[in-house]
Short mmCIF file of C-alpha atoms in Angstrom, two decimals:
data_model
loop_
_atom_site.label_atom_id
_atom_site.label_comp_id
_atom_site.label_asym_id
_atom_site.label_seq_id
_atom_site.Cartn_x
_atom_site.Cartn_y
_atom_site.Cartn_z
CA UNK A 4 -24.29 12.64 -29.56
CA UNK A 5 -25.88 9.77 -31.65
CA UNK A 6 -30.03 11.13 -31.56
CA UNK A 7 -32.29 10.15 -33.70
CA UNK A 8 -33.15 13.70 -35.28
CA UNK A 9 -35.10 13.17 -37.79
CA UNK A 10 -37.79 15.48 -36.47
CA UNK A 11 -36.84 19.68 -37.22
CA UNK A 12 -38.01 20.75 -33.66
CA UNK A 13 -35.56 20.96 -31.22
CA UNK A 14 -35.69 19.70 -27.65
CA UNK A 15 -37.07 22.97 -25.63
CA UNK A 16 -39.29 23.50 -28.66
CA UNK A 17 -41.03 20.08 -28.15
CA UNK A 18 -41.12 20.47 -24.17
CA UNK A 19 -42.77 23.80 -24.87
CA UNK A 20 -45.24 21.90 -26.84
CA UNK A 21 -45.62 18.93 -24.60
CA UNK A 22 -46.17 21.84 -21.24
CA UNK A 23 -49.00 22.78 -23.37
CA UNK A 24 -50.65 19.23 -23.25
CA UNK A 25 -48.81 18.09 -27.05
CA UNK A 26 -48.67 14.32 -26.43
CA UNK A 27 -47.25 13.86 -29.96
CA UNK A 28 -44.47 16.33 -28.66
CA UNK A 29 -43.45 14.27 -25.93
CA UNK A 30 -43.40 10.89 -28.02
CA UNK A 31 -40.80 12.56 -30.47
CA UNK A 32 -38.86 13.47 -27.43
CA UNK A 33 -38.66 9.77 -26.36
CA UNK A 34 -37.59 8.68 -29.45
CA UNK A 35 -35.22 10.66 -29.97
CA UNK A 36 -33.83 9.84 -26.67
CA UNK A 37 -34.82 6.27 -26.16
CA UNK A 38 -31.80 4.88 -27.68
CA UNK A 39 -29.10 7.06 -25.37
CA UNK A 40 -31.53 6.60 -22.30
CA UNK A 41 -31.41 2.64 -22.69
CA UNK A 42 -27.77 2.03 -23.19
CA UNK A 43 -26.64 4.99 -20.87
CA UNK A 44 -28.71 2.83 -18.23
CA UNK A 45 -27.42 -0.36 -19.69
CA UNK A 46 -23.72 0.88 -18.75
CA UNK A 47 -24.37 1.60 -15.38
CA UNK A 48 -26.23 -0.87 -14.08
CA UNK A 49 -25.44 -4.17 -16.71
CA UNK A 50 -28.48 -5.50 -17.05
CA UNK A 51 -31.02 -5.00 -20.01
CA UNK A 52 -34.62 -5.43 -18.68
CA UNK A 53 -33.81 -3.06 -15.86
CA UNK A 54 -32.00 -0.30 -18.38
CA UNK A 55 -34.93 -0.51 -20.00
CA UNK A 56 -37.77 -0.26 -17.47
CA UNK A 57 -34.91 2.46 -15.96
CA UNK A 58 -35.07 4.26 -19.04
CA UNK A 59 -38.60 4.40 -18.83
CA UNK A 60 -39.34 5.42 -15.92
CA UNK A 61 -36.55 8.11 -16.63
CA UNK A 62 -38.89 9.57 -19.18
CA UNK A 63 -42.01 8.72 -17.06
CA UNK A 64 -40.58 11.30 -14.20
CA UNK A 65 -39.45 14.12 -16.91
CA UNK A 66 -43.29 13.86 -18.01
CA UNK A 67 -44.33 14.58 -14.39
CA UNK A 68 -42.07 17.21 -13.91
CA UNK A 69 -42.59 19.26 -17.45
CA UNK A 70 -43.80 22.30 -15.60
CA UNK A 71 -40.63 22.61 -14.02
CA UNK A 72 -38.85 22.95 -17.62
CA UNK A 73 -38.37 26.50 -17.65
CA UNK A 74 -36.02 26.55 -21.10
CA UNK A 75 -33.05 27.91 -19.60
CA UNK A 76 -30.79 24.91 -19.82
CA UNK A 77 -30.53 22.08 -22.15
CA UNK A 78 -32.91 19.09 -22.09
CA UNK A 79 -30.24 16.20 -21.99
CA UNK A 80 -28.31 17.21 -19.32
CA UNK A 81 -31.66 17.51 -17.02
CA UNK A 82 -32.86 14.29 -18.24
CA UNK A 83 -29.58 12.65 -17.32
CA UNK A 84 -29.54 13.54 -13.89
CA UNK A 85 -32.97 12.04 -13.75
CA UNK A 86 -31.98 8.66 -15.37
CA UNK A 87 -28.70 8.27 -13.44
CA UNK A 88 -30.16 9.06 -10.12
CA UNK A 89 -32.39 6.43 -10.71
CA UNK A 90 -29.46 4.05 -11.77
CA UNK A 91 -27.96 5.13 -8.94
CA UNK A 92 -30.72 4.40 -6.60
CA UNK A 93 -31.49 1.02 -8.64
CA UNK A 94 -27.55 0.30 -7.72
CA UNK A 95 -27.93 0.78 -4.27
CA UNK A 96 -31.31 -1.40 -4.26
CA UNK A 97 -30.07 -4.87 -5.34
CA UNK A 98 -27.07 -7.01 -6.30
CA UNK A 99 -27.46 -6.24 -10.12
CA UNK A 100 -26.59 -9.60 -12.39
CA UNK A 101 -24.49 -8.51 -15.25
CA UNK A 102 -25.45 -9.22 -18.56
CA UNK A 103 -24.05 -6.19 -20.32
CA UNK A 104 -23.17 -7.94 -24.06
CA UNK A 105 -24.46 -10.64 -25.62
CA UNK A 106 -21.26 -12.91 -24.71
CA UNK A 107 -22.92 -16.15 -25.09
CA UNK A 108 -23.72 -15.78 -28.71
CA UNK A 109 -20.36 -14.09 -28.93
CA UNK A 110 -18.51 -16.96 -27.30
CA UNK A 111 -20.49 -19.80 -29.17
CA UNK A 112 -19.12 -18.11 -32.35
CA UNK A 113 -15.76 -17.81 -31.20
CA UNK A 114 -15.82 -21.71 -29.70
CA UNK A 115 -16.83 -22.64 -33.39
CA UNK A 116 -14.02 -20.78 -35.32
CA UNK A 117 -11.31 -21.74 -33.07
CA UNK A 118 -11.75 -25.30 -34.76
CA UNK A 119 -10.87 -24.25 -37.93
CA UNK A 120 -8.56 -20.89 -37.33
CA UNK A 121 -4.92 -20.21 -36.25
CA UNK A 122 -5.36 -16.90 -34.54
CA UNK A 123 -8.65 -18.40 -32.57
CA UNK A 124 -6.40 -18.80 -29.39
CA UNK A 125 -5.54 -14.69 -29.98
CA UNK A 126 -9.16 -14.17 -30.02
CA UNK A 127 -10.36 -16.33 -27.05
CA UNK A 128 -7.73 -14.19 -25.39
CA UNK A 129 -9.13 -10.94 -26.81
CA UNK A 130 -12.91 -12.46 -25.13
CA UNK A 131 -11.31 -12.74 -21.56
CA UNK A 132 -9.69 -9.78 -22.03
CA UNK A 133 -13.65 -7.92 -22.98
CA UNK A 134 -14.90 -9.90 -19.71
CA UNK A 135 -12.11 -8.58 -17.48
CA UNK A 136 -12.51 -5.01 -18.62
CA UNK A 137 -16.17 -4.83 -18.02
CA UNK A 138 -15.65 -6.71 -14.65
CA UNK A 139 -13.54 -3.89 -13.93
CA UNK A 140 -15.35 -0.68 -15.28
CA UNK A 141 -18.65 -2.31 -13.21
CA UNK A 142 -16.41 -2.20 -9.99
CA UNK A 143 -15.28 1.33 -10.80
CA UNK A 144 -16.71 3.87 -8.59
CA UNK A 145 -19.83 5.70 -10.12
CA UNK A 146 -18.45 8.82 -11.66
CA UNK A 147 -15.60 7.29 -13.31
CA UNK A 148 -18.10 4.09 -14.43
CA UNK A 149 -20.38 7.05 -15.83
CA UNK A 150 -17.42 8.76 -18.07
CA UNK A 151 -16.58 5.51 -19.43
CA UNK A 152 -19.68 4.54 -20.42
CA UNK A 153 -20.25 8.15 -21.92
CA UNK A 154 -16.64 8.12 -24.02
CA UNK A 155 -16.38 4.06 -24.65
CA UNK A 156 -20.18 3.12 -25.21
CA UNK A 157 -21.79 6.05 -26.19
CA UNK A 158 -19.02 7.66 -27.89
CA UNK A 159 -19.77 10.97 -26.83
CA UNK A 160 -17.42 14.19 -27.46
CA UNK A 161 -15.76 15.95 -24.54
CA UNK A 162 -18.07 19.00 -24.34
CA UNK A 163 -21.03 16.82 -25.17
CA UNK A 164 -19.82 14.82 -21.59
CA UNK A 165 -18.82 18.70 -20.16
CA UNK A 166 -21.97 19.90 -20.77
CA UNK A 167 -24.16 16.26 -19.69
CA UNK A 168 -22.37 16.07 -16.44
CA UNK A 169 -21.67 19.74 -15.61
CA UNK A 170 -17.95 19.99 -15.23
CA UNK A 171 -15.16 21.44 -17.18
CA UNK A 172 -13.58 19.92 -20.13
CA UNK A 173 -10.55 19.79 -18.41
CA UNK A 174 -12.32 18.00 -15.34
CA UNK A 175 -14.06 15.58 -18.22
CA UNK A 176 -10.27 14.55 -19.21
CA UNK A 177 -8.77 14.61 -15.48
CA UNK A 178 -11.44 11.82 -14.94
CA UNK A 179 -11.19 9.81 -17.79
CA UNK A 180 -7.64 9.86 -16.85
CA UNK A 181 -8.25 8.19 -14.01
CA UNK A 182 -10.84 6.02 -14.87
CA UNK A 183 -8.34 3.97 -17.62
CA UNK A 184 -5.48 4.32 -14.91
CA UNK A 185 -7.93 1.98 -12.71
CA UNK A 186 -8.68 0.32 -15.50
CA UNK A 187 -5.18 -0.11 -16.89
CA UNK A 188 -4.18 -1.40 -13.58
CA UNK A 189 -6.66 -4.43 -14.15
CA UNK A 190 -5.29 -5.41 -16.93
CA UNK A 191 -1.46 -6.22 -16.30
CA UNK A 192 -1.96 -9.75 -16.17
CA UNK A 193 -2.99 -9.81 -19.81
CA UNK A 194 0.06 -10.25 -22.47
CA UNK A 195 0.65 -6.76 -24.84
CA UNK B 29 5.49 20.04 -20.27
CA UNK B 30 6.40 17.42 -17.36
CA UNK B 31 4.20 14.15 -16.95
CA UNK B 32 1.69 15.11 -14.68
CA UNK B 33 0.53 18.03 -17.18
CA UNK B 34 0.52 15.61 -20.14
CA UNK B 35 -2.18 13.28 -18.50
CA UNK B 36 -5.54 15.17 -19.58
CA UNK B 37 -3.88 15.75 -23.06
CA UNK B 38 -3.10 12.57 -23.37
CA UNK B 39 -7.01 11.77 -23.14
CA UNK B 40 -7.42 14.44 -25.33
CA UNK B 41 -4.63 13.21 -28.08
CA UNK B 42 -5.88 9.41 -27.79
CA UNK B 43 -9.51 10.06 -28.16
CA UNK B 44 -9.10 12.91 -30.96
CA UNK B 45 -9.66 16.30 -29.21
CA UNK B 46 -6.68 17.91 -29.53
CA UNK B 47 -5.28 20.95 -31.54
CA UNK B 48 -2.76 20.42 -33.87
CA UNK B 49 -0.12 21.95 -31.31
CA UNK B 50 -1.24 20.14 -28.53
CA UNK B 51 -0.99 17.07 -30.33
CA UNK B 52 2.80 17.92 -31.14
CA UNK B 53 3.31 18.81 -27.36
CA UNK B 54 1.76 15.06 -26.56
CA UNK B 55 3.74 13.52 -29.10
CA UNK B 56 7.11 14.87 -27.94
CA UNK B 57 6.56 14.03 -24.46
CA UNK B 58 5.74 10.60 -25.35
CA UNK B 59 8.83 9.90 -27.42
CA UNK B 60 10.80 11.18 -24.95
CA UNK B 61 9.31 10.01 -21.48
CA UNK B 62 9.47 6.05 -21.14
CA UNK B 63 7.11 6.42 -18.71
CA UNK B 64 4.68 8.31 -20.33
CA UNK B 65 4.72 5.74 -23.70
CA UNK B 66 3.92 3.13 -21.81
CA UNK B 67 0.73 4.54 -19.89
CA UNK B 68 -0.40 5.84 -23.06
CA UNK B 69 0.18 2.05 -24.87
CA UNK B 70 -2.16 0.94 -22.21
CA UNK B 71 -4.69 3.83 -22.62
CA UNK B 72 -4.94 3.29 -26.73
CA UNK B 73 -5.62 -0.74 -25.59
CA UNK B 74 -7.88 -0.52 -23.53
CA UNK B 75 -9.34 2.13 -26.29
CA UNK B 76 -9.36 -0.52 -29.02
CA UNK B 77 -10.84 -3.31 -26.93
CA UNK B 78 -14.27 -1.19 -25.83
CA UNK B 79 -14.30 0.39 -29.12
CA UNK B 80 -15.13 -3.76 -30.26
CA UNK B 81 -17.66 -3.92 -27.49
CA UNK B 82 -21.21 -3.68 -28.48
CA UNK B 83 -23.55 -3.54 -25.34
CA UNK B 84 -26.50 -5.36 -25.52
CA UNK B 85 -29.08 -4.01 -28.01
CA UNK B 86 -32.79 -4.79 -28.02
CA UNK B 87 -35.12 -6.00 -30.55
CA UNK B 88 -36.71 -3.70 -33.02
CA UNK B 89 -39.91 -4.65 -31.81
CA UNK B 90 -38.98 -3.81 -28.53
CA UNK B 91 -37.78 -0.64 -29.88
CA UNK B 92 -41.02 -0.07 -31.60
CA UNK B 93 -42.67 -0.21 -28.60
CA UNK B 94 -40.80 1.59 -26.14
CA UNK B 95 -43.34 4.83 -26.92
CA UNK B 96 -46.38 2.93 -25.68
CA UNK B 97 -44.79 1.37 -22.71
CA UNK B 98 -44.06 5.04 -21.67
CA UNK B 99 -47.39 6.34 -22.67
CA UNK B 100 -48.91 3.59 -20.46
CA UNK B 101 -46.50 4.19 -17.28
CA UNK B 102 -47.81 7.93 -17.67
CA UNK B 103 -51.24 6.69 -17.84
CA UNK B 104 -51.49 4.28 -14.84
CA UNK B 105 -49.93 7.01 -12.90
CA UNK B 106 -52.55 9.39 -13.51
CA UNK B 107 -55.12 6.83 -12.84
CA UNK B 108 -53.75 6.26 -9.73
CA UNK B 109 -53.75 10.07 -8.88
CA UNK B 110 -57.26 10.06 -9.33
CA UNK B 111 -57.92 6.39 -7.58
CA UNK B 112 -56.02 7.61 -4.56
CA UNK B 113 -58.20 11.41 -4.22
CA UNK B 114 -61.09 9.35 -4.73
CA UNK B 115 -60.22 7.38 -1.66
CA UNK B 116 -59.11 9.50 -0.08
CA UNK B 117 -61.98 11.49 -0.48
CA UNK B 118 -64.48 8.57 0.54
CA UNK B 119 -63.08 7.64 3.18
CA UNK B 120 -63.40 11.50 4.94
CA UNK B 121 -66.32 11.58 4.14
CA UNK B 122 -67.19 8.13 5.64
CA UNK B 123 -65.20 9.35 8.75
CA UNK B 124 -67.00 12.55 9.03
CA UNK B 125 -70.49 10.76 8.90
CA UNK B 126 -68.94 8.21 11.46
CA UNK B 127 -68.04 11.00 14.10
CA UNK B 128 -71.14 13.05 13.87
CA UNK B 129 -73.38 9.40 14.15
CA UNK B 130 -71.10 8.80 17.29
CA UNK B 131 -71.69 12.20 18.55
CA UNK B 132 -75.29 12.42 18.07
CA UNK B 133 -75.89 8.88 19.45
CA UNK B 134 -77.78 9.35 22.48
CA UNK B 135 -76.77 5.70 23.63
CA UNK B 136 -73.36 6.49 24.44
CA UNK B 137 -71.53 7.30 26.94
CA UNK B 138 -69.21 10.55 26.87
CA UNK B 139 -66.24 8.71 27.91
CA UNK B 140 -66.58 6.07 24.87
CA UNK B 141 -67.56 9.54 22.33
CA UNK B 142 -64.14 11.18 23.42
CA UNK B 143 -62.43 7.81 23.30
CA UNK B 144 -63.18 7.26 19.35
CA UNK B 145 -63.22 11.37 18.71
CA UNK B 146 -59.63 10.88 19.54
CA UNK B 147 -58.56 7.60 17.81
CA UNK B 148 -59.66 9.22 14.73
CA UNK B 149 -58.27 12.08 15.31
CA UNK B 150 -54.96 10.48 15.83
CA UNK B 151 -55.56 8.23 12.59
CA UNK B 152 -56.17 11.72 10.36
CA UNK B 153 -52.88 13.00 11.91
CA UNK B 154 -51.30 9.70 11.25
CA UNK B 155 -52.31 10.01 7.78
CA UNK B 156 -51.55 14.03 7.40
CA UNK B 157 -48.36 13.48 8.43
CA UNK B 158 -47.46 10.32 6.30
CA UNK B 159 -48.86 12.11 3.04
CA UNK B 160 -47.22 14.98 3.97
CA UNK B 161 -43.59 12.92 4.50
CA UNK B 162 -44.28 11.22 0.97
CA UNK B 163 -44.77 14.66 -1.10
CA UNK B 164 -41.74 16.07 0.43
CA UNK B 165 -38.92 13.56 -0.39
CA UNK B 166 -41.69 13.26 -3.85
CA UNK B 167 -40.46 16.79 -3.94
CA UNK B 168 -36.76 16.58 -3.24
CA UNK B 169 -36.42 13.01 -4.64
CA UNK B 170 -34.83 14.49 -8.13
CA UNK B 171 -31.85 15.78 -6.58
CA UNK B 172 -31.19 12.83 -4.16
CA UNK B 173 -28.12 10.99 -4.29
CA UNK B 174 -26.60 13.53 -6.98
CA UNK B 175 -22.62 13.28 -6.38
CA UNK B 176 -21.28 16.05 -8.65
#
């Protein structure tokens, strides 16, 4: 799982320490997690301001509920459930415009070498072919949208995913095997 | 192994999670089942084009912040906390002072005392019963919505 660790404590060491009124605790905590929380966020609901205030809030609610941290299971997987329950509720709230990647910059580049390269046409493709996928993994229903984002953007391993979400490895697989099939089904019109 | 046992281990073999024997079983199937080899061309595609992706990163600026934007949701929160049992706290005690003024006002009638005794009764109530609404789905609110 990419963390920023370079802190020694580990997570239920630095909740301990936060229960016990350790702001300096907590801040490591965040920052260790800030990056996952934001793009986790960023995945599911495609827009950056909102991942972000999302994120924060994610954090802001783990804070209020410290005392409720009783050590016995891992910190991630508890802080997930927070954040995506907030995407989720965020989802259901308003019409979210997308602006997962930074396309325009990506496209202005692309525009510009496709005066002066052969393959540009291959690459334009490649662009519409990013832009269909992501219109398709936003329109995916939530738990498969999750275990994409988890495998493709946060490049997590399957027991990392088995243990964030709570379900078997082999349930981790069955739904990323369904998730590409929906996926793969969007994509036909594109050439091989 | 038939096709519909291959599926998860084909996740497994394309994203690098298999045993050495599994990934022989995967590989067999795939060479032999047309089927199969094409799903999994499409799988390791779609693979390669999100593994190009980059979503959206911020600024490291913004990044250097992010602690102190938490740090200040946590604080306005508290200092609402206390802002809202202050007020709340005021305005019994405003409410209290109101009803015994009322009841110890010679100048009015006994009718118009139970009248108001009872409209702020039914406002505390009101109130009770809102707060008590808020804290409870407060309560439950982390587990809302969870569809494991």
């Amino acid at each position: 799982m990419k963390k920023e660790r370079s802190l020694e404590y580990e997570d239920e060491k630095l909740i301990l320490l936060t229960q016990k009124g350790k702001m300096k605790a907590f801040e490591i905590l965040v920052n260790r997690y800030k990056k996952n929380a934001y793009f986790i966020a960023l995945g599911l609901v495609g827009n950056s301001e909102d991942a972000y205030d999302l994120s924060q809030d994610a954090f802001v609610k783990v804070y209020r509920s410290i005392n409720k941290y009783n050590g016995t299971s891992k910190f991630f997987p508890w802080f997930y459930t927070i954040l995506t329950n907030l995407c989720k509720n965020h989802l259901k709230r308003q019409n979210v415009k997308k602006r997962y990647l930074s396309q325009e910059t990506e496209r202005q580049k692309l525009n510009s070498e496709a005066q002066n390269s052969s393959n540009s046409e291959e690459k334009l493709e490649k662009l519409a072919l990013k832009e269909k996928l992501l219109e398709e993994i936003e329109k995916l229903p939530f738990k498969f949208k999750e275990i994409i984002v988890l495998k493709h953007f946060r490049d997590l391993s399957y027991k990392e995913i088995s243990e964030v979400l709570e379900i078997p490895i082999g349930s981790v697989m069955s739904r990323l095997y369904y998730a590409r099939k929906k996926l793969k089904e969007s994509l036909k019109d594109f050439r091989e | 192994m038939n096709c519909e046992e291959i599926k998860n281990l084909m996740m497994g073999y394309i994203d690098g999670e298999l045993s050495d024997e599994q990934k022989s079983l995967v590989e067999k199937h795939i060479e032999e089942c047309e089927k199969c080899r094409d799903e999994y061309k499409s799988f390791v595609r779609i693979k390669e084009v999100t593994e190009d992706m980059r979503l959206a990163d911020l600024k490291e600026d913004i990044w250097a912040g992010y602690w102190k934007g938490v740090y200040k949701r946590i604080e306005r929160g508290a200092g609402w906390i206390f802002l809202s049992i202050g007020a709340i706290i005021l305005l019994a005690f405003g409410m209290f002072e109101f009803i015994k003024s009322i009841i110890f006002d010679p100048s009015l009638s006994l009718i118009v005392k139970i009248g108001i005794f009872s409209l702020t009764l039914g406002v505390v109530i009101l109130l009770v019963s809102i707060l008590r609404e808020r804290l409870f789905a407060f309560k439950k609110e982390r587990y809302r919505d969870i569809e494991r």
